[in-house]
PDB file of C-alpha atoms in Angstrom:
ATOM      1  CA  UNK I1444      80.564  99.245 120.031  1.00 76.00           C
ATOM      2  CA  UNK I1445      82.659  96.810 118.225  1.00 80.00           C
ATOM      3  CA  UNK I1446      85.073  98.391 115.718  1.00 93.00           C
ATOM      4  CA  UNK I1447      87.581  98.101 113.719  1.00 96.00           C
ATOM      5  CA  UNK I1448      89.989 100.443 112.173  1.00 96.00           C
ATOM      6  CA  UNK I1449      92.783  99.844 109.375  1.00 97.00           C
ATOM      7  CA  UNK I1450      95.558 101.712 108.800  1.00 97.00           C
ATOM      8  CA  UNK I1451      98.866 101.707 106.699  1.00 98.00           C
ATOM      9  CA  UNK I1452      97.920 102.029 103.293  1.00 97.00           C
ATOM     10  CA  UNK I1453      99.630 103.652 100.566  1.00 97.00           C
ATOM     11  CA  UNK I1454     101.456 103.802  97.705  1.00 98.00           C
ATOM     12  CA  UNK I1455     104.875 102.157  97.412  1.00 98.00           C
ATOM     13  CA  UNK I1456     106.680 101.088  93.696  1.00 98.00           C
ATOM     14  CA  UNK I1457     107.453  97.531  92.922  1.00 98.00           C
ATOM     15  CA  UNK I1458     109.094  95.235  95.422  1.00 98.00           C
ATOM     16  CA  UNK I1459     108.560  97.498  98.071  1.00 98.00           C
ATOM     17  CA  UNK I1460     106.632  96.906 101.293  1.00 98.00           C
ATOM     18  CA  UNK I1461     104.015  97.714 103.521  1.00 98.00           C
ATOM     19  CA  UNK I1462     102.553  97.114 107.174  1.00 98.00           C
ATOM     20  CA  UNK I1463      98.938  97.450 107.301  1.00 98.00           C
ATOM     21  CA  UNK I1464      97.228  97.861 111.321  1.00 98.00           C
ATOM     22  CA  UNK I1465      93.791  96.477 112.148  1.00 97.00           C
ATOM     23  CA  UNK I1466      93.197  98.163 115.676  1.00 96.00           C
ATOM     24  CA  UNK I1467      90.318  96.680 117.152  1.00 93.00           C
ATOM     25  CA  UNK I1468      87.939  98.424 119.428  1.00 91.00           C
ATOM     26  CA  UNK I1469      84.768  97.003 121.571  1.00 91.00           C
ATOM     27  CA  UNK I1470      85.888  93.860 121.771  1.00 89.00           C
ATOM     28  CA  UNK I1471      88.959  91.882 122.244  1.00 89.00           C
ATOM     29  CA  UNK I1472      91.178  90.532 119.078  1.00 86.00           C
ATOM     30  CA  UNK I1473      92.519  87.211 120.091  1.00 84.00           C
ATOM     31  CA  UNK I1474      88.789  86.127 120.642  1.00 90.00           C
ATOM     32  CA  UNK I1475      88.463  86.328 117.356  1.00 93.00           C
ATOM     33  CA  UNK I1476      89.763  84.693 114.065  1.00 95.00           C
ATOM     34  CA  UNK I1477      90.930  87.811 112.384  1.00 96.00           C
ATOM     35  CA  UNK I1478      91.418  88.220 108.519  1.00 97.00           C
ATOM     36  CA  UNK I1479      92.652  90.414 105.647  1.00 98.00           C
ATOM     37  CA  UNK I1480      90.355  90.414 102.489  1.00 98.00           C
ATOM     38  CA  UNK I1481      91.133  92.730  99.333  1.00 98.00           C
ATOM     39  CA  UNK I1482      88.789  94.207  96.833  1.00 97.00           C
ATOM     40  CA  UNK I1483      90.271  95.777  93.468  1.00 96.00           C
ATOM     41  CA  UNK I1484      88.137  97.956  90.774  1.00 91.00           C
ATOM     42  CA  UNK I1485      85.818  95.587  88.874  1.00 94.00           C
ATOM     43  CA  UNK I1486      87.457  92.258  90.518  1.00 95.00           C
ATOM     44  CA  UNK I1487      86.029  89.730  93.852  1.00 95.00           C
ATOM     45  CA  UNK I1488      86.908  89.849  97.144  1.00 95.00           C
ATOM     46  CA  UNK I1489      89.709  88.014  97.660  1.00 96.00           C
ATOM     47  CA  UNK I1490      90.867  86.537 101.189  1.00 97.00           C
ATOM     48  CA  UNK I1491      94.611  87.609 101.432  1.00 98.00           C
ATOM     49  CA  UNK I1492      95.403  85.866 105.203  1.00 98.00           C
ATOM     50  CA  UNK I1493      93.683  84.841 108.734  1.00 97.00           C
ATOM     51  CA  UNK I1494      95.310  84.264 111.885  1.00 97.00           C
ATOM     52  CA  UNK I1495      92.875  81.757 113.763  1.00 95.00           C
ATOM     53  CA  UNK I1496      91.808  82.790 117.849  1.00 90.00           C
ATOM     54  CA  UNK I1497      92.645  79.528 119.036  1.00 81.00           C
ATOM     55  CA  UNK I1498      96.446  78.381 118.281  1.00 88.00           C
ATOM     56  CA  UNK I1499      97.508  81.302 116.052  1.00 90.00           C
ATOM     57  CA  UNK I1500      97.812  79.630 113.196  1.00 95.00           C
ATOM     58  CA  UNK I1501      97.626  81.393 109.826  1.00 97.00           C
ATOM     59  CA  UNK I1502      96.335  80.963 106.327  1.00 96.00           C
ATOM     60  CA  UNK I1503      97.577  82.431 103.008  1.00 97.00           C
ATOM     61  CA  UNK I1504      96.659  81.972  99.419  1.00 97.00           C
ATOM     62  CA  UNK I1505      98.940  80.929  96.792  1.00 97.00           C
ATOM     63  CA  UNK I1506      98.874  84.684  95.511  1.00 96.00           C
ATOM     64  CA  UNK I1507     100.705  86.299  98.409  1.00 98.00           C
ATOM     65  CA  UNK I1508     102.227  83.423 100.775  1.00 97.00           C
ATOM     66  CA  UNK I1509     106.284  83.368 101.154  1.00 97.00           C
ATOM     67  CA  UNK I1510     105.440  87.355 100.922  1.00 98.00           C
ATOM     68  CA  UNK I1511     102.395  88.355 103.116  1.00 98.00           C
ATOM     69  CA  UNK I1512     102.748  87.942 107.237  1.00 98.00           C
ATOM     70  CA  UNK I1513      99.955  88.471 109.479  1.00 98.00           C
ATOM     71  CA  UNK I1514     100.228  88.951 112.944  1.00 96.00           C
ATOM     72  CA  UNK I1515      98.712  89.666 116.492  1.00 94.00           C
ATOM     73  CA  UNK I1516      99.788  92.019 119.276  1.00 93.00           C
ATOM     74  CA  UNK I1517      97.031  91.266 121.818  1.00 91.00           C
ATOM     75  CA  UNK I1518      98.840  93.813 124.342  1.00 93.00           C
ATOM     76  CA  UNK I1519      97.945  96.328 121.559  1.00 95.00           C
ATOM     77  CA  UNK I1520      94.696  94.787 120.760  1.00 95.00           C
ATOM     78  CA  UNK I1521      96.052  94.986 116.629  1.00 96.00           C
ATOM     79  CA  UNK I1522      96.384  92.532 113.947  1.00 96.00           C
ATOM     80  CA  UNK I1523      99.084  93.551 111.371  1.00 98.00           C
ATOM     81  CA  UNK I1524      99.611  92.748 107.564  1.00 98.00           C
ATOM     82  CA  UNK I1525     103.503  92.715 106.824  1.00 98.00           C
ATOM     83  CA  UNK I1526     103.140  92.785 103.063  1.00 98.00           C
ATOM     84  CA  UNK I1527     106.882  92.700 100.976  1.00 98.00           C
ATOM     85  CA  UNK I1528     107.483  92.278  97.269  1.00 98.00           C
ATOM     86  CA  UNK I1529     104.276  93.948  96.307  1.00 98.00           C
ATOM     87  CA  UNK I1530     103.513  93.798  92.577  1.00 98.00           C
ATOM     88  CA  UNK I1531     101.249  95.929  91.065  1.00 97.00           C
ATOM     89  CA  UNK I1532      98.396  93.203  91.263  1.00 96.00           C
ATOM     90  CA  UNK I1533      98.113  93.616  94.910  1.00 98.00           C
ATOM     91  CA  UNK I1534      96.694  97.156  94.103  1.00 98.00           C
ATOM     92  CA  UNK I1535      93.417  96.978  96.236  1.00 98.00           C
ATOM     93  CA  UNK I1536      91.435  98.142  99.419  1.00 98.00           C
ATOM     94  CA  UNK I1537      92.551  95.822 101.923  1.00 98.00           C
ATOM     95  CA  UNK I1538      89.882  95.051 104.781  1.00 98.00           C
ATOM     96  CA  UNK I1539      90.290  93.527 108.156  1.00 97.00           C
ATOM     97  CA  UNK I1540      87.561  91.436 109.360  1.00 96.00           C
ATOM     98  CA  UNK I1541      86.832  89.632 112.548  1.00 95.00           C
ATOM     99  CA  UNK I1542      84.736  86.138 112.694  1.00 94.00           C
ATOM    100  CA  UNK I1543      84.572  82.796 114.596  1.00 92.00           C
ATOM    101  CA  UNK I1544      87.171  80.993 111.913  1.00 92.00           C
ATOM    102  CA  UNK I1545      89.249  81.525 109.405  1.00 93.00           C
ATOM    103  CA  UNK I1546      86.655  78.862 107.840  1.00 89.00           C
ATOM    104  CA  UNK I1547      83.602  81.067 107.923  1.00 88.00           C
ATOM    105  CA  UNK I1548      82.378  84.236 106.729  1.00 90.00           C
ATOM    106  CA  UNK I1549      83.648  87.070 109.145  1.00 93.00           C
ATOM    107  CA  UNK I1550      80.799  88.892 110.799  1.00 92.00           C
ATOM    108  CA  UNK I1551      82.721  92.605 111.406  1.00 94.00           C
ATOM    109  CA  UNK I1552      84.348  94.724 108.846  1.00 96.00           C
ATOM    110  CA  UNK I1553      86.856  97.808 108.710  1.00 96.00           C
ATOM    111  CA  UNK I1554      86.692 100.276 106.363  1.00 96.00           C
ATOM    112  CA  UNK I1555      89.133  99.407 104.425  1.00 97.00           C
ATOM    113  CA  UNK I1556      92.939 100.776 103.477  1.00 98.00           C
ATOM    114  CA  UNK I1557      93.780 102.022  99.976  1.00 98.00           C
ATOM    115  CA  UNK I1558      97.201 100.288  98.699  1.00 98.00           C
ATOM    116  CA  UNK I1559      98.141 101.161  95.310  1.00 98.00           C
ATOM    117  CA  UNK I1560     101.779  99.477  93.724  1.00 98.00           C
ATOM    118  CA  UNK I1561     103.122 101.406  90.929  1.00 97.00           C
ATOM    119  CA  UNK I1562     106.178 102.394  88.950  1.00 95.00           C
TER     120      UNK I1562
END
């Protein structure tokens, strides 16, 4: 059974920082492009970062790159979101997903990580 479980979440002030964990289950991680998406109250999903199967490489909106880092431990069969300088607009549920490419809609979903940045 494929599966995938986030971790991580919380609530940290201003500026601080977070490491979300995507540990993957059923199925093995660097087969897949794997991706963080966000949802907050009343607003769109929003893609936050993907690290692709095939070379690694890694996409980040304008929003969170210089300050979001995604990464892969395949030993560990876990995807990680290093997330620093949070501002209170990156209040959200943060998902990990699992697709073909970064460039299509992902096919597997976590349930999803409450982070809340406040003061």
């Amino acid at each position: 059974q494929v599966q995938l479980v986030e971790s991580g979440g919380g609530s940290v002030q201003p500026g601080g920082s977070l490491r979300l964990s995507c540990a993957a289950s059923g199925f093995t991680l660097d087969n897949y492009a794997i991706g963080w998406v966000r949802q907050a109250p009343g607003k769109e999903r929003e893609g936050v970062s993907c690290i692709s199967s095939r070379d690694g490489s890694t996409y980040y909106p304008t929003s969170v790159k210089g300050r979001f880092t995604i990464s892969r431990d395949n030993r560990k069969n876990t995807v990680y979101l290093q997330m620093n300088s949070l501002k209170p607009e990156d209040t959200a549920v943060y998902y990990c997903a699992a697709g073909r490419s970064c460039a299509l809609p992902f096919g597997s979903w976590g349930q999803g990580t409450q982070v809340t940045v406040s003061s």
